[in-house]
Short mmCIF file of C-alpha atoms and ligand atoms in Angstrom, two decimals:
data_model
loop_
_atom_site.label_atom_id
_atom_site.label_comp_id
_atom_site.label_asym_id
_atom_site.label_seq_id
_atom_site.Cartn_x
_atom_site.Cartn_y
_atom_site.Cartn_z
CA UNK A 1 12.94 -22.02 26.34
CA UNK A 2 13.19 -19.37 23.69
CA UNK A 3 10.97 -16.34 23.04
CA UNK A 4 8.77 -15.10 20.23
CA UNK A 5 6.99 -11.84 19.51
CA UNK A 6 3.23 -12.35 19.60
CA UNK A 7 1.97 -8.84 18.88
CA UNK A 8 2.73 -5.14 18.92
CA UNK A 9 0.83 -1.90 19.50
CA UNK A 10 1.57 1.80 19.53
CA UNK A 11 -0.03 5.07 20.46
CA UNK A 12 0.93 8.55 19.30
CA UNK A 13 -0.77 11.69 20.57
CA UNK A 14 -2.93 13.48 17.97
CA UNK A 15 -1.12 16.81 17.88
CA UNK A 16 1.62 16.97 15.21
CA UNK A 17 4.16 19.81 15.43
CA UNK A 18 6.19 20.54 12.31
CA UNK A 19 9.55 22.24 11.89
CA UNK A 20 7.88 25.42 10.61
CA UNK A 21 6.01 25.75 13.89
CA UNK A 22 9.26 25.42 15.86
CA UNK A 23 10.87 28.10 13.65
CA UNK A 24 8.32 30.45 15.16
CA UNK A 25 9.41 29.61 18.73
CA UNK A 26 13.19 29.41 18.50
CA UNK A 27 15.89 30.51 16.07
CA UNK A 28 15.85 27.47 13.79
CA UNK A 29 14.63 26.39 10.35
CA UNK A 30 13.10 23.43 8.61
CA UNK A 31 16.30 23.30 6.51
CA UNK A 32 18.56 22.97 9.58
CA UNK A 33 16.40 20.41 11.40
CA UNK A 34 15.65 18.20 8.40
CA UNK A 35 19.19 18.24 6.98
CA UNK A 36 20.91 17.64 10.34
CA UNK A 37 18.46 15.10 11.77
CA UNK A 38 15.88 13.93 9.17
CA UNK A 39 13.10 15.04 11.54
CA UNK A 40 10.18 16.93 9.97
CA UNK A 41 7.43 16.52 12.57
CA UNK A 42 6.91 15.12 16.01
CA UNK A 43 3.78 14.39 18.08
CA UNK A 44 3.33 16.40 21.26
CA UNK A 45 0.83 15.50 23.97
CA UNK A 46 -1.61 18.10 25.20
CA UNK A 47 -2.81 16.07 28.17
CA UNK A 48 -2.24 12.33 27.90
CA UNK A 49 0.58 11.20 30.17
CA UNK A 50 3.17 8.48 29.98
CA UNK A 51 0.94 5.86 31.64
CA UNK A 52 -2.10 6.77 29.61
CA UNK A 53 -0.21 6.40 26.30
CA UNK A 54 1.50 3.22 27.56
CA UNK A 55 -1.89 1.71 28.41
CA UNK A 56 -3.33 2.62 25.02
CA UNK A 57 -0.39 1.02 23.19
CA UNK A 58 -0.61 -2.00 25.47
CA UNK A 59 -4.35 -2.41 24.93
CA UNK A 60 -3.76 -2.57 21.16
CA UNK A 61 -1.07 -5.19 21.59
CA UNK A 62 -3.29 -7.25 23.89
CA UNK A 63 -6.20 -7.07 21.43
CA UNK A 64 -4.00 -8.13 18.52
CA UNK A 65 -2.45 -10.98 20.50
CA UNK A 66 -5.96 -12.24 21.29
CA UNK A 67 -4.89 -13.19 24.81
CA UNK A 68 -6.65 -12.78 28.13
CA UNK A 69 -4.95 -9.88 30.01
CA UNK A 70 -5.01 -12.20 33.05
CA UNK A 71 -2.45 -14.39 31.25
CA UNK A 72 0.17 -11.63 31.30
CA UNK A 73 2.81 -12.53 33.92
CA UNK A 74 4.94 -9.39 33.83
CA UNK A 75 4.68 -5.82 32.61
CA UNK A 76 7.82 -3.75 32.21
CA UNK A 77 7.62 -0.13 31.17
CA UNK A 78 10.83 1.49 29.93
CA UNK A 79 10.61 5.20 30.51
CA UNK A 80 12.66 8.18 31.62
CA UNK A 81 9.59 10.39 31.84
CA UNK A 82 7.13 8.74 34.24
CA UNK A 83 4.09 10.77 35.31
CA UNK A 84 4.83 10.12 38.98
CA UNK A 85 7.49 8.78 41.35
CA UNK A 86 4.69 6.63 42.72
CA UNK A 87 2.93 4.50 41.55
CA UNK A 88 5.09 3.15 38.81
CA UNK A 89 3.84 3.38 35.24
CA UNK A 90 3.56 -0.42 34.81
CA UNK A 91 1.11 -0.65 37.74
CA UNK A 92 -1.05 2.02 36.10
CA UNK A 93 -1.03 0.08 32.83
CA UNK A 94 -1.93 -3.09 34.75
CA UNK A 95 -4.98 -1.48 36.28
CA UNK A 96 -6.04 0.02 32.95
CA UNK A 97 -5.86 -3.21 30.94
CA UNK A 98 -6.88 -5.59 33.78
CA UNK A 99 -3.69 -7.66 33.86
CA UNK A 100 -4.17 -8.47 37.53
CA UNK A 101 -1.82 -11.45 37.63
CA UNK A 102 1.18 -9.49 36.38
CA UNK A 103 4.17 -8.25 38.35
CA UNK A 104 4.76 -4.66 37.27
CA UNK A 105 7.73 -2.34 37.30
CA UNK A 106 9.46 0.39 35.39
CA UNK A 107 12.94 0.38 33.98
CA UNK A 108 15.08 3.47 33.43
CA UNK A 109 17.74 3.25 30.74
CA UNK A 110 16.92 6.27 28.51
CA UNK A 111 16.82 5.42 24.81
CA UNK A 112 18.15 1.88 25.45
CA UNK A 113 15.17 1.20 27.74
CA UNK A 114 13.07 -0.94 25.43
CA UNK A 115 15.98 -3.20 24.44
CA UNK A 116 16.95 -3.56 28.14
CA UNK A 117 13.28 -4.36 29.04
CA UNK A 118 13.16 -6.96 26.25
CA UNK A 119 16.32 -8.55 27.63
CA UNK A 120 14.87 -8.60 31.15
CA UNK A 121 11.64 -10.24 29.89
CA UNK A 122 13.67 -12.76 27.83
CA UNK A 123 15.63 -13.78 30.93
CA UNK A 124 12.42 -14.56 32.83
CA UNK A 125 10.98 -16.52 29.88
CA UNK A 126 14.24 -18.35 29.18
CA UNK A 127 14.50 -19.37 32.86
CA UNK A 128 10.93 -20.72 32.74
CA UNK A 129 9.79 -18.27 35.43
CA UNK A 130 7.16 -16.52 33.28
CA UNK A 131 5.40 -17.37 30.03
CA UNK A 132 3.97 -14.06 28.82
CA UNK A 133 5.48 -10.58 29.09
CA UNK A 134 4.19 -7.17 28.06
CA UNK A 135 7.01 -4.69 27.43
CA UNK A 136 6.42 -1.06 26.72
CA UNK A 137 8.40 2.08 25.93
CA UNK A 138 6.48 5.25 26.72
CA UNK A 139 7.71 8.83 26.94
CA UNK A 140 6.44 12.35 27.42
CA UNK A 141 9.67 14.11 26.55
CA UNK A 142 7.89 17.40 25.77
CA UNK A 143 7.68 18.11 29.52
CA UNK A 144 11.46 17.59 29.90
CA UNK A 145 12.50 19.95 27.15
CA UNK A 146 13.44 23.58 27.49
CA UNK A 147 11.28 25.04 24.70
CA UNK A 148 13.64 28.02 24.48
CA UNK A 149 16.63 25.76 23.71
CA UNK A 150 16.88 25.08 19.97
CA UNK A 151 19.60 22.45 20.31
CA UNK A 152 17.17 20.06 22.04
CA UNK A 153 13.56 21.17 21.53
CA UNK A 154 13.61 20.27 17.82
CA UNK A 155 14.69 16.66 18.45
CA UNK A 156 12.22 14.97 20.72
CA UNK A 157 8.60 13.74 20.53
CA UNK A 158 6.03 11.94 22.68
CA UNK A 159 4.60 8.46 22.15
CA UNK A 160 4.36 4.83 23.26
CA UNK A 161 5.00 1.40 21.78
CA UNK A 162 4.34 -2.04 23.22
CA UNK A 163 5.04 -5.68 22.44
CA UNK A 164 3.83 -8.97 23.85
CA UNK A 165 6.41 -11.72 23.92
CA UNK A 166 5.87 -15.34 24.97
CA UNK A 167 8.02 -18.34 25.80
CA UNK A 168 8.43 -20.55 22.76
CA UNK A 169 10.16 -23.83 21.90
CA UNK A 170 12.06 -22.16 19.06
CA UNK A 171 13.63 -18.78 18.49
CA UNK A 172 16.89 -16.87 18.36
CA UNK A 173 18.10 -14.22 20.81
CA UNK A 174 21.59 -12.80 21.16
CA UNK A 175 22.51 -9.56 22.84
CA UNK A 176 25.32 -7.17 23.56
CA UNK A 177 24.37 -4.69 26.26
CA UNK A 178 26.55 -2.07 27.89
CA UNK A 179 26.79 1.05 29.99
CA UNK A 180 29.41 3.69 30.72
CA UNK A 181 28.57 5.83 33.73
CA UNK A 182 31.82 7.76 33.42
CA UNK A 183 30.16 9.51 30.44
CA UNK A 184 26.99 10.28 32.41
CA UNK A 185 27.26 14.02 31.73
CA UNK A 186 26.77 13.64 27.97
CA UNK A 187 23.00 13.47 28.37
CA UNK A 188 21.34 14.69 31.56
CA UNK A 189 18.12 15.87 33.13
CA UNK A 190 18.20 16.36 36.90
CA UNK A 191 15.20 15.36 39.01
CA UNK A 192 14.50 16.47 42.60
CA UNK A 193 17.12 17.98 44.86
CA UNK A 194 17.78 17.02 48.45
CA UNK A 195 15.62 19.28 50.57
CA UNK A 196 14.82 18.24 54.12
CA UNK A 197 15.01 19.72 57.63
CA UNK A 198 18.74 18.82 57.84
CA UNK A 199 19.61 20.77 54.69
CA UNK A 200 19.23 24.48 55.07
CA UNK A 201 17.32 26.27 52.34
CA UNK A 202 20.22 28.72 52.03
CA UNK A 203 22.62 26.03 50.88
CA UNK A 204 20.37 25.44 47.84
CA UNK A 205 20.64 28.47 45.59
CA UNK A 206 17.63 29.21 43.40
CA UNK A 207 19.56 28.07 40.35
CA UNK A 208 20.30 24.69 41.82
CA UNK A 209 16.70 23.99 42.76
CA UNK A 210 15.20 25.28 39.53
CA UNK A 211 13.46 22.81 37.24
CA UNK A 212 16.01 21.13 35.02
CA UNK A 213 15.63 20.11 31.34
CA UNK A 214 17.28 17.67 28.96
CA UNK A 215 20.83 18.71 28.13
CA UNK A 216 22.84 16.81 25.57
CA UNK A 217 26.37 17.04 24.21
CA UNK A 218 25.04 16.09 20.76
CA UNK A 219 28.37 15.65 19.04
CA UNK A 220 29.78 13.55 21.89
CA UNK A 221 26.74 11.22 21.79
CA UNK A 222 26.80 11.12 17.99
CA UNK A 223 30.48 10.05 17.96
CA UNK A 224 29.90 7.42 20.66
CA UNK A 225 26.91 5.96 18.76
CA UNK A 226 28.52 5.66 15.31
CA UNK A 227 31.55 3.99 16.89
CA UNK A 228 29.79 1.66 19.33
CA UNK A 229 26.64 0.52 17.52
CA UNK A 230 28.22 -0.99 14.37
CA UNK A 231 30.63 -2.90 16.67
CA UNK A 232 27.81 -4.31 18.82
CA UNK A 233 25.86 -5.30 15.71
CA UNK A 234 28.90 -7.24 14.40
CA UNK A 235 29.30 -8.85 17.84
CA UNK A 236 25.70 -10.13 18.02
CA UNK A 237 26.01 -11.49 14.47
CA UNK A 238 29.17 -13.36 15.44
CA UNK A 239 27.60 -14.67 18.66
CA UNK A 240 24.60 -15.98 16.76
CA UNK A 241 26.62 -17.21 13.74
CA UNK A 242 24.43 -15.08 11.45
CA UNK A 243 25.77 -13.38 8.36
CA UNK A 244 24.58 -9.90 7.46
CA UNK A 245 22.82 -11.40 4.39
CA UNK A 246 20.55 -13.24 6.83
CA UNK A 247 19.50 -10.01 8.62
CA UNK A 248 16.28 -8.59 7.18
CA UNK A 249 16.17 -5.34 9.13
CA UNK A 250 18.18 -3.19 11.50
CA UNK A 251 15.63 -1.49 13.73
CA UNK A 252 17.64 1.25 15.41
CA UNK A 253 16.62 3.87 17.93
CA UNK A 254 15.28 6.79 15.88
CA UNK A 255 17.59 9.62 17.00
CA UNK A 256 19.03 10.95 13.78
CA UNK A 257 18.90 9.87 10.11
CA UNK A 258 22.62 10.65 9.79
CA UNK A 259 23.35 8.07 12.53
CA UNK A 260 21.41 5.40 10.64
CA UNK A 261 23.18 6.31 7.37
CA UNK A 262 26.58 6.14 9.06
CA UNK A 263 25.85 2.72 10.62
CA UNK A 264 24.56 1.47 7.26
CA UNK A 265 27.80 2.64 5.57
CA UNK A 266 30.03 1.16 8.25
CA UNK A 267 28.30 -2.21 7.98
CA UNK A 268 28.19 -1.98 4.16
CA UNK A 269 24.48 -2.72 4.35
CA UNK A 270 21.87 -0.95 2.20
CA UNK A 271 19.99 1.88 3.90
CA UNK A 272 16.74 0.15 2.87
CA UNK A 273 17.41 -2.42 5.62
CA UNK A 274 17.22 0.44 8.18
CA UNK A 275 13.53 1.36 8.49
CA UNK A 276 12.86 4.89 9.70
CA UNK A 277 9.97 6.95 10.98
CA UNK A 278 11.86 9.72 12.77
CA UNK A 279 10.70 12.13 10.06
CA UNK A 280 7.16 11.79 11.47
CA UNK A 281 7.73 11.23 15.16
CA UNK A 282 11.19 12.60 16.07
CA UNK A 283 13.22 10.97 18.84
CA UNK A 284 10.78 9.29 21.28
CA UNK A 285 13.58 7.70 23.38
CA UNK A 286 12.49 4.32 24.81
CA UNK A 287 9.37 4.35 22.70
CA UNK A 288 11.03 4.70 19.30
CA UNK A 289 11.91 1.02 18.67
CA UNK A 290 8.50 -0.46 19.67
CA UNK A 291 6.64 2.28 17.74
CA UNK A 292 8.68 1.49 14.64
CA UNK A 293 8.24 -2.29 15.09
CA UNK A 294 4.49 -1.78 15.36
CA UNK A 295 4.32 0.33 12.20
CA UNK A 296 6.35 -2.30 10.35
CA UNK A 297 4.13 -5.08 11.72
CA UNK A 298 0.99 -3.28 10.60
CA UNK A 299 2.41 -2.86 7.11
CA UNK A 300 3.10 -6.61 7.00
CA UNK A 301 6.81 -5.97 6.67
CA UNK A 302 7.64 -8.68 9.23
CA UNK A 303 7.40 -12.41 8.53
CA UNK A 304 7.83 -15.31 10.93
CA UNK A 305 11.48 -16.36 11.02
CA UNK A 306 12.86 -12.96 9.94
CA UNK A 307 16.09 -12.15 11.70
CA UNK A 308 16.03 -8.61 12.97
CA UNK A 309 18.55 -6.56 14.91
CA UNK A 310 17.23 -4.04 17.43
CA UNK A 311 19.60 -1.44 18.77
CA UNK A 312 19.03 1.28 21.34
CA UNK A 313 21.51 3.83 22.68
CA UNK A 314 21.47 6.97 24.79
CA UNK A 315 21.85 8.51 28.21
CA UNK A 316 23.87 6.82 30.89
CA UNK A 317 25.56 6.21 28.56
CA UNK A 318 23.76 2.99 27.78
CA UNK A 319 23.50 0.80 24.70
CA UNK A 320 21.88 -2.47 23.77
CA UNK A 321 21.84 -4.48 20.56
CA UNK A 322 19.77 -7.63 20.27
CA UNK A 323 19.24 -10.07 17.43
CA UNK A 324 15.76 -11.62 17.42
CA UNK A 325 13.84 -13.99 15.25
CA UNK A 326 10.37 -12.61 14.53
O1 LIG B 1 18.39 9.75 21.86
C1 LIG B 1 19.57 9.65 22.59
C2 LIG B 1 20.77 9.63 21.73
N1 LIG B 1 20.94 10.89 21.09
C3 LIG B 1 21.57 10.94 19.94
O2 LIG B 1 21.93 9.96 19.40
C4 LIG B 1 21.82 12.33 19.32
C5 LIG B 1 23.20 12.41 18.75
N2 LIG B 1 23.54 13.71 18.26
C6 LIG B 1 22.93 14.28 17.16
O3 LIG B 1 22.05 13.71 16.57
C7 LIG B 1 23.47 15.62 16.68
O4 LIG B 1 24.65 15.92 17.35
C8 LIG B 1 22.42 16.81 16.88
C9 LIG B 1 21.27 16.63 15.91
C10 LIG B 1 21.94 16.81 18.30
C11 LIG B 1 23.13 18.15 16.56
O5 LIG B 1 23.66 18.12 15.25
P1 LIG B 1 25.16 18.59 15.00
O6 LIG B 1 25.41 18.50 13.58
O7 LIG B 1 26.03 17.78 15.93
O8 LIG B 1 25.09 20.13 15.41
P2 LIG B 1 25.92 20.90 16.52
O9 LIG B 1 25.41 20.62 17.86
O10 LIG B 1 27.39 20.68 16.25
O11 LIG B 1 25.60 22.40 16.13
C12 LIG B 1 26.04 22.94 14.90
C13 LIG B 1 25.56 24.37 14.82
C14 LIG B 1 25.86 25.21 16.05
O12 LIG B 1 26.12 26.51 15.61
P3 LIG B 1 27.66 27.00 15.45
O13 LIG B 1 28.26 26.89 16.80
O14 LIG B 1 28.27 26.10 14.43
O15 LIG B 1 27.48 28.44 14.98
C15 LIG B 1 24.56 25.21 16.82
O16 LIG B 1 24.41 26.35 17.60
O17 LIG B 1 24.14 24.36 14.68
C16 LIG B 1 23.54 25.21 15.69
N3 LIG B 1 22.27 24.66 16.06
C17 LIG B 1 21.13 24.97 15.43
N4 LIG B 1 20.87 25.81 14.42
C18 LIG B 1 19.59 25.88 14.00
C19 LIG B 1 22.00 23.75 17.04
N5 LIG B 1 20.69 23.46 17.04
C20 LIG B 1 20.12 24.23 16.06
C21 LIG B 1 18.83 24.36 15.57
N6 LIG B 1 18.61 25.22 14.55
N7 LIG B 1 17.77 23.68 16.09
#
């Protein structure tokens, strides 16, 4: 069995925040942000959470697929910013869209999350275990950002993207996925600390128990990405015996325009084959690839049979590059 994309959906919160606005909060400028990253605006939620946005993106994908939500066998939500420890985001989406026959869980792999979720869904479909999967990337990164820290607060945005994939007789799917936990400190955001009756309060200083925010060694991650991603793209092309002339688009995680330009140069592929929307939405982590796919889909940029390379990369470190046939 192979897999095909049936539909996509996305949801972005209403409130747009431009670079000018951020210049009023921290010592930055539109010139710095747009020239170093390509980002001009991002959407920031003023109330809708990760599950709510995920469900809205999912509902659009379900409506476009024209399927009964009861036919969805599995829902996987890739997120690093769930609303709660319990229940998981996917269960909340299930209840919202009425997909009561689905098994539901979340997957945490930072900005590689959607590609990892897609690979997990593909494995179930390929093995004949499930027929229909709903995969979602949804993030509320605005709650994980230190809004006094200019090196991170200008980069990220909130949003959700979804796709429905189904088992199919034909299709193409090749992946190179990887992780390097030894470089875990390049991108971090601590969660809860160990506090229980066996751990004295005194041993946790105020600093250690304070709320943590996203910290990133930007240059380190940048160097890792521009070295690793072109290699993994070449590897999936070799595995699938595809030439770069056959690839219609490279849909990369929307972290930085300079990253996309560097990958395009390294591959000697025109930048036009690297669609972008980071100028409008910033870096939405696991949501960036499905949001972009949905925007492309809506603009009729995707035709059946198109060969597309998806590539996500980020904290962990993690990376995943997958060649699909639309
Ligand atoms: O989504 C997960 C994967 N993440 C990525 O792929 C991100 C990869 N990294 C990047 O995209 C880039 O490294 C950043 C956009 C994060 C940073 O760009 P950079 O060109 O690497 O800048 P930098 O961190 O080296 O900082 C250069 C200068 C510093 O000042 P000095 O030390 O040269 O005086 C920073 O303090 O820019 C300063 N700076 C800023 N200035 C104005 C950092 N942030 C800002 C800011 N406004 N917002």
